[in-house]
Coordinates of C-alpha atoms in Angstrom, one line a residue:
Chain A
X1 CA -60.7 146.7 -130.2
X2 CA -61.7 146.7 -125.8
X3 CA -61.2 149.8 -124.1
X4 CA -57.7 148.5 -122.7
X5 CA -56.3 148.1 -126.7
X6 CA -58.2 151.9 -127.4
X7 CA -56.8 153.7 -124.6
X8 CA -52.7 151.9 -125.2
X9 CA -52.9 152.4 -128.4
X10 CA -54.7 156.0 -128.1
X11 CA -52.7 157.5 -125.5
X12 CA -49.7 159.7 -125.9
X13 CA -47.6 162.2 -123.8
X14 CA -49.5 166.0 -123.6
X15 CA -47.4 168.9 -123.0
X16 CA -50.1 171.2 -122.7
X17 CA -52.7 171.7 -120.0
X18 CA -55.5 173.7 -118.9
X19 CA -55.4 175.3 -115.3
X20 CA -58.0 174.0 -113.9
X21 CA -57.1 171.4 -111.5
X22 CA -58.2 167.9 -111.5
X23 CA -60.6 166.3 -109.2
X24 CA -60.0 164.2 -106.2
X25 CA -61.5 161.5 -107.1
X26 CA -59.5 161.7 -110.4
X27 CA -56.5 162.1 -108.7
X28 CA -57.5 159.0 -106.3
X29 CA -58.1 157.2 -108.9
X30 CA -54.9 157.3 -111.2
X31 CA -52.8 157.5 -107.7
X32 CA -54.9 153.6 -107.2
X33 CA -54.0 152.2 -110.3
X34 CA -50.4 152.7 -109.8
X35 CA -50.6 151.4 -106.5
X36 CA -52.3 148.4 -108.5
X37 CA -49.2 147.2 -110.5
X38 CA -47.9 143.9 -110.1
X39 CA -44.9 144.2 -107.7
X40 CA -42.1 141.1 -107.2
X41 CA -42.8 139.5 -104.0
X42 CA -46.0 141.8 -103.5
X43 CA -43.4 144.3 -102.1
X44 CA -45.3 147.2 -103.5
X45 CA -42.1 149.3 -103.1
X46 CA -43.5 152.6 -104.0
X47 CA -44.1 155.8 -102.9
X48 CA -46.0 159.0 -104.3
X49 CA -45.8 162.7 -103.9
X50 CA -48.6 164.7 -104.9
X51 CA -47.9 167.7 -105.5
X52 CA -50.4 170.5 -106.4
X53 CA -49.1 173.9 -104.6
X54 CA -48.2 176.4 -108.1
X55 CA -45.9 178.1 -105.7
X56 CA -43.8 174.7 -104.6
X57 CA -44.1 173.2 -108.5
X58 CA -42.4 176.7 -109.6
X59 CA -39.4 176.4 -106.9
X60 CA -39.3 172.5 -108.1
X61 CA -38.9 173.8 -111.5
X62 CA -36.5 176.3 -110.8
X63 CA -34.6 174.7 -108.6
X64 CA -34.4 171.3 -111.5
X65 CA -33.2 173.8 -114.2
X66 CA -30.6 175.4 -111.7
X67 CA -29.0 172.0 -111.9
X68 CA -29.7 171.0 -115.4
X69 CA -27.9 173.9 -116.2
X70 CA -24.4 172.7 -114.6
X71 CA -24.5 169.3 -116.8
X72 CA -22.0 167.9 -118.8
X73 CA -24.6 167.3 -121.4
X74 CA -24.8 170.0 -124.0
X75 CA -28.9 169.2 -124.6
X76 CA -29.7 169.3 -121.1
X77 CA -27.6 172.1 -120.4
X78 CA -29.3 174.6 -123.0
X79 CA -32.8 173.1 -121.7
X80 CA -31.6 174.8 -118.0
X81 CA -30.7 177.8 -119.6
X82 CA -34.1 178.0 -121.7
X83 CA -35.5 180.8 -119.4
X84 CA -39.3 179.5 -121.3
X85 CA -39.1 176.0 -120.4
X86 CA -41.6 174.8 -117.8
X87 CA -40.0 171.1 -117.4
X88 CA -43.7 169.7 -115.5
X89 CA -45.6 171.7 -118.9
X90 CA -47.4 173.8 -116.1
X91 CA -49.4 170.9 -115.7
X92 CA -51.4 171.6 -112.0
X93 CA -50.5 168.6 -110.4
X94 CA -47.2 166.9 -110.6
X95 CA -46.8 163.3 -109.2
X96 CA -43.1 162.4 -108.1
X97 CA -42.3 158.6 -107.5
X98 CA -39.8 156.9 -105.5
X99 CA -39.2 153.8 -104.7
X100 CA -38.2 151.8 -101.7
X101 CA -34.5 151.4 -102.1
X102 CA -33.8 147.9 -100.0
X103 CA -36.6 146.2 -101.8
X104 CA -36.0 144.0 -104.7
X105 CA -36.7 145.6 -108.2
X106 CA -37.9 148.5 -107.1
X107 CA -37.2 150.6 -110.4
X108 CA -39.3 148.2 -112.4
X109 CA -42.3 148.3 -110.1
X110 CA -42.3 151.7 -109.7
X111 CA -42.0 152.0 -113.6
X112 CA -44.9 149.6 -114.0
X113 CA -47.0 152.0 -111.6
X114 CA -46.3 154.8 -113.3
X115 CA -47.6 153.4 -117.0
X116 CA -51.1 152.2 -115.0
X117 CA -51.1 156.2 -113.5
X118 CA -50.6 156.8 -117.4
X119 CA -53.4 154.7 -118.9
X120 CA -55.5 155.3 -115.8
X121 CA -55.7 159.2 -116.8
X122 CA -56.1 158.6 -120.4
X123 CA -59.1 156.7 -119.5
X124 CA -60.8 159.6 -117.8
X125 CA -59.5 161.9 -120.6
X126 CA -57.1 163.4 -118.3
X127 CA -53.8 164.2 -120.0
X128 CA -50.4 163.3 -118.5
X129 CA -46.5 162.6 -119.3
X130 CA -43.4 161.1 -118.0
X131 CA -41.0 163.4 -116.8
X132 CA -37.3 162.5 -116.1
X133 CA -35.9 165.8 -115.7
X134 CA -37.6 166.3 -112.6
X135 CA -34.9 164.0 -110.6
X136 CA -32.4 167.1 -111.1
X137 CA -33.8 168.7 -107.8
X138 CA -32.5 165.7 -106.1
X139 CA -29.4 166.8 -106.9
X140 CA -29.4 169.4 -104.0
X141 CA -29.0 167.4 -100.8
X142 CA -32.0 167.2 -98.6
X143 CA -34.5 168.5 -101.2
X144 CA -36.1 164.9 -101.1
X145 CA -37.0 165.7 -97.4
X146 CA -38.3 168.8 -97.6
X147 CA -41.1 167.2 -99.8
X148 CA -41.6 164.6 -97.4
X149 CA -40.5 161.7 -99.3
X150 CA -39.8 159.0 -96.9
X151 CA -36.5 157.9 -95.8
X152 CA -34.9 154.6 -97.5
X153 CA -36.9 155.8 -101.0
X154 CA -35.0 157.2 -103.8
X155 CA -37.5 159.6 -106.0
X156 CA -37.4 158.1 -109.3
X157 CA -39.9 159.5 -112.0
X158 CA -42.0 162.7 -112.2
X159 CA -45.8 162.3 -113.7
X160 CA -47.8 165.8 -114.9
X161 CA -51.4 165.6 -115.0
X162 CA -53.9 167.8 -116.6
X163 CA -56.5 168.2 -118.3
X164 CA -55.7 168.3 -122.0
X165 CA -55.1 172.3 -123.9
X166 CA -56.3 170.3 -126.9
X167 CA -60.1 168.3 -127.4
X168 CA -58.4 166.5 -130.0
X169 CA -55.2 164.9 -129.7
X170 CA -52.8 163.9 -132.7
X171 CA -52.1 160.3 -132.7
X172 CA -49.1 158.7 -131.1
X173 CA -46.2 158.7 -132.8
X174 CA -45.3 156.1 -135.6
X175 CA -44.1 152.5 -133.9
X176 CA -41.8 150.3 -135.5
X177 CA -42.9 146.9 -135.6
X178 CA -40.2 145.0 -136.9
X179 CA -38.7 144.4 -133.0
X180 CA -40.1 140.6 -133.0
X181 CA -38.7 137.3 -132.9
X182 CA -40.9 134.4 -132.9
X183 CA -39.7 130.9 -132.1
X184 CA -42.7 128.4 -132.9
Chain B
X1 CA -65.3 152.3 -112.9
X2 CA -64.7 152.0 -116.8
X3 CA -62.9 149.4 -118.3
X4 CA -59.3 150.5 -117.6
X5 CA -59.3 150.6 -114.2
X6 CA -61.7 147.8 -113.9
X7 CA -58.8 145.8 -115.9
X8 CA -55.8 147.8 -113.7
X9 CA -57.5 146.6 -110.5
X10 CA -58.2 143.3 -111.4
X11 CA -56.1 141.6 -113.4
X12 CA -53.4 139.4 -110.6
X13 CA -50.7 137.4 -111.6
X14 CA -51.7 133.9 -113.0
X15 CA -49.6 131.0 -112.3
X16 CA -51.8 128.2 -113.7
X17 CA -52.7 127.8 -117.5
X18 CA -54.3 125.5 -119.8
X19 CA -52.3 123.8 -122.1
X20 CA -54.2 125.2 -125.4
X21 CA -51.7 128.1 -127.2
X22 CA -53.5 131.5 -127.0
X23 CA -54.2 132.8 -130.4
X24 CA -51.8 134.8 -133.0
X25 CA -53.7 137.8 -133.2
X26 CA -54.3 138.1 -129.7
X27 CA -50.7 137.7 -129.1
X28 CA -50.4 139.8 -131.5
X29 CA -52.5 142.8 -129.3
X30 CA -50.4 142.2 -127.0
X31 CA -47.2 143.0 -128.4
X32 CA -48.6 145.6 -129.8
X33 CA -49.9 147.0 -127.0
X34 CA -46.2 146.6 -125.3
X35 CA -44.5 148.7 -128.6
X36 CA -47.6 151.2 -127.6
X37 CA -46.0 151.9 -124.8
X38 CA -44.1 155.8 -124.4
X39 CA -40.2 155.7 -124.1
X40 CA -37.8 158.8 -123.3
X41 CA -37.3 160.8 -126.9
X42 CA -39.4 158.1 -128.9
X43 CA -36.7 155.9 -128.7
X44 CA -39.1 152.4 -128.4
X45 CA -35.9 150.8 -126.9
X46 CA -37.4 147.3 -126.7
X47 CA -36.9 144.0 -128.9
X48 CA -39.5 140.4 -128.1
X49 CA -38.7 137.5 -128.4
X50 CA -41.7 134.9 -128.2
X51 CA -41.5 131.5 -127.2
X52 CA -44.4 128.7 -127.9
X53 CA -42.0 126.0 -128.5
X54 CA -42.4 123.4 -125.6
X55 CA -38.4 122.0 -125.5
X56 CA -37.1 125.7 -125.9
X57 CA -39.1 126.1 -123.0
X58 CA -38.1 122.5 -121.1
X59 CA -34.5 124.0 -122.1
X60 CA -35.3 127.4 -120.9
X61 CA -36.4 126.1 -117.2
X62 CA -33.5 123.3 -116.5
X63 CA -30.7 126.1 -118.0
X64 CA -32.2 128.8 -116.1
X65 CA -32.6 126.5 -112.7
X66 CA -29.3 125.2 -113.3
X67 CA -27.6 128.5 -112.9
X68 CA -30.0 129.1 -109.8
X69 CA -29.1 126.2 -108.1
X70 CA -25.5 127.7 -107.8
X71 CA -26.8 130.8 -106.6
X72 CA -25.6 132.5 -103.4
X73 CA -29.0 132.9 -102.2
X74 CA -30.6 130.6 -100.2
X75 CA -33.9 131.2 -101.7
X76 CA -33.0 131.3 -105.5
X77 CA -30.8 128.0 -104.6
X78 CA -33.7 125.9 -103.5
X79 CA -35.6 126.6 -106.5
X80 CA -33.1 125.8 -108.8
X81 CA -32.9 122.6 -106.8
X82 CA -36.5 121.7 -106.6
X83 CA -37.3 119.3 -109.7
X84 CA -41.3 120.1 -109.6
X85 CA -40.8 124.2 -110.2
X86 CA -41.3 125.4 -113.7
X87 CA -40.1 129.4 -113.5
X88 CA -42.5 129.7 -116.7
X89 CA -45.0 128.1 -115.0
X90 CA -45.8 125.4 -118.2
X91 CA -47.6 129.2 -119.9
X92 CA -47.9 128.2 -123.6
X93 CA -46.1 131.3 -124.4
X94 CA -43.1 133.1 -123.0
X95 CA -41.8 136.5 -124.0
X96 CA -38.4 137.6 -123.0
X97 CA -38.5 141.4 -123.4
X98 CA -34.8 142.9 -124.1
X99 CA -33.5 146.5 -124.0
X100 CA -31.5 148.8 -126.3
X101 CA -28.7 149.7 -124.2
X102 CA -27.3 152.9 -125.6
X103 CA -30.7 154.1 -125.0
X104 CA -31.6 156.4 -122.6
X105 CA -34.0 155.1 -120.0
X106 CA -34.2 151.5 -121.5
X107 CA -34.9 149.2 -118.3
X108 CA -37.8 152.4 -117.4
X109 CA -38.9 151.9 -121.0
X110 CA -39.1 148.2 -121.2
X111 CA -41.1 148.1 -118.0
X112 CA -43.9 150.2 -119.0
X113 CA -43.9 147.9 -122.4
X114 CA -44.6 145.0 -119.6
X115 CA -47.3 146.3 -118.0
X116 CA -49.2 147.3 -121.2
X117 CA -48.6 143.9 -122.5
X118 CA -50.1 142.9 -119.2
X119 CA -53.3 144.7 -119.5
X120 CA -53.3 144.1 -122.9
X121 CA -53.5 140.4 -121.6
X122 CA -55.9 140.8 -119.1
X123 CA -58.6 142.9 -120.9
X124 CA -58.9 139.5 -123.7
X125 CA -59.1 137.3 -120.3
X126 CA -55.0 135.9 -121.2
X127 CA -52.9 135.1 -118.0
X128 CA -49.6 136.6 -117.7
X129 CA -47.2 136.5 -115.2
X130 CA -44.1 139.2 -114.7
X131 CA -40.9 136.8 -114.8
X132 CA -37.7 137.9 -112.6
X133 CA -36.1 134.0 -113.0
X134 CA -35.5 133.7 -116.2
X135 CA -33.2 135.8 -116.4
X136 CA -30.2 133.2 -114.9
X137 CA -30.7 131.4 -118.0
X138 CA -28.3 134.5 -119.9
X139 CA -25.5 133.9 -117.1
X140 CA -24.9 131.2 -119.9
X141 CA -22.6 132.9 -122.5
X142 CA -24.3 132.9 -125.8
X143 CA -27.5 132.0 -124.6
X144 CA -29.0 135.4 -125.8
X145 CA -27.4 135.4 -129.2
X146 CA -28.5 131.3 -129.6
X147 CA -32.4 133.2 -129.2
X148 CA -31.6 135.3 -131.6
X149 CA -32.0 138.3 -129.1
X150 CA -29.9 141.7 -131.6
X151 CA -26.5 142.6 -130.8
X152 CA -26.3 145.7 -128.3
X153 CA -29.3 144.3 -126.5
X154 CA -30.0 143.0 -122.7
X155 CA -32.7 140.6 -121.8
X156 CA -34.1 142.7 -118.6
X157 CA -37.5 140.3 -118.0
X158 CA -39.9 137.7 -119.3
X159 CA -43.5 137.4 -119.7
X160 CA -45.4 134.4 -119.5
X161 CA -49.0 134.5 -121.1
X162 CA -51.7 131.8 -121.8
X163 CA -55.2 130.4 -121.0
X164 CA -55.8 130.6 -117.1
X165 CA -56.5 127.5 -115.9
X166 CA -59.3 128.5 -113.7
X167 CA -62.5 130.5 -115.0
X168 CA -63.1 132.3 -111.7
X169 CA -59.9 134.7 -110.3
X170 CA -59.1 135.9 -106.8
X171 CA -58.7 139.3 -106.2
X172 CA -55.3 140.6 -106.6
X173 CA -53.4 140.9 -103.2
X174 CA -54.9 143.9 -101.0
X175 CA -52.7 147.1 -101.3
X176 CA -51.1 149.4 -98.7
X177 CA -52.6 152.9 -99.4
X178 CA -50.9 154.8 -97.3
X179 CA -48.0 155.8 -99.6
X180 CA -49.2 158.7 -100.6
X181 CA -48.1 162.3 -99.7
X182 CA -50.1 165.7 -100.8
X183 CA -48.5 169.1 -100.9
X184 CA -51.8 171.6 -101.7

């Protein structure tokens, strides 16, 4: 199996980081391959906040949970209330997406940089996950300013990087094959 | 660079393929690689369905252009019109990727199963090209169930993959790098 197949079929979300930061050139690196992915039209619709400041990722925590805690939904509800939760995993660097809202499939592109930033890390043994509860912040008015994100982008995804709590790392979690229909 | 981001930064979107079908297990990897992907809760949200029969793909094209042609968009119009366009590009092998959707974040889900499948493709030297067009071919009722595509599911893009016809590849298209925004 190529280092592509390994590092696919390898990878899987981590929820537990060291403190030490990442290096730059890491950082530059995963932050390249999402800007990398295929995009329709070569629109490259995407846009990436980089967030590293503990004091700012502890506000966006706060500040997510605040909201989570109003929703309808009973599970995301009790996750705001959890007073332990960290929703970024106290990873030290926390990656929020957007994506340029007039361009043409913006969400898929932006989705499609975000699993290159995923594979990129795992193959500089950097650890990482998808986060969707991040997008509660947005749900204060203007808090998508504050961190600078561009106007005409809607933040879409949160990433967490880190480097992995763990040296070893359980496999991924059982896939189900049986989602394939050939027609020869 | 190691072989992930060598991959990630090189592979570009082929639109030219030889004629000879790529081989089961390597289309196998690839699927593979595409169920390999993360989804929100483990959910793996995703259903393929492979093509390598040439007049389901003839049928594919003229039912899919057909619906284009009517289209209110100029662009998408003219293609439909234009007898020499193939919207699968004559690729050996199509995949339409469809998406669970009770499922949380299936369209996010499905995307990052694309872009593994991808890189999967690239890093054993397969073409593949991200498909937006074929998807007028389900504003025919029944056209997903005649596919055999499961109840409760919505094709959301296709895939082609073969051969590329030529040995030597450009470089993908140069990328904007100033999208990037750090808070320290």
């Amino acid at each position: 199996m190529n280092e592509v197949l390994k590092a696919i079929k390898s990878r899987r979300s981590v929820r537990a980081y060291r403190q030490e930061q990442i290096k730059q050139e890491e950082l530059e690196a995963i932050i390249e391959a999402g800007i990398y992915a295929p995009s329709a039209n070569n629109q490259q619709p995407w846009h990436f906040t980089v967030i590293q400041n503990s004091d700012i990722l502890r506000y966006i925590n706060e500040k997510s949970k605040e909201q989570m805690a109003k929703s309808e939904i009973d599970g995301i509800r009790n996750m705001g209330a959890n007073p332990i939760l960290d929703i970024t995993y106290q990873a030290p660097t926390l990656v929020i997406v957007s994506g340029k809202r007039d361009s043409i499939t913006w969400r898929a592109d932006c989705a499609a940089a975000i699993q290159n930033m995923l594979l990129a890390a795992e193959s500089l043994n950097i650890g990482s996950v998808w986060l969707g509860l991040v997008n509660f912040l947005f749900k204060w008015e203007g808090e998508a300013a504050k961190l600078g994100i561009p106007e005409g982008y809607e933040p879409y995804y949160g990433v967490a990087f880190g480097y992995k709590a763990k040296e070893s790392q359980q496999n991924a979690p059982k896939r189900d094959y049986d989602v394939v229909n050939y027609i020869k």
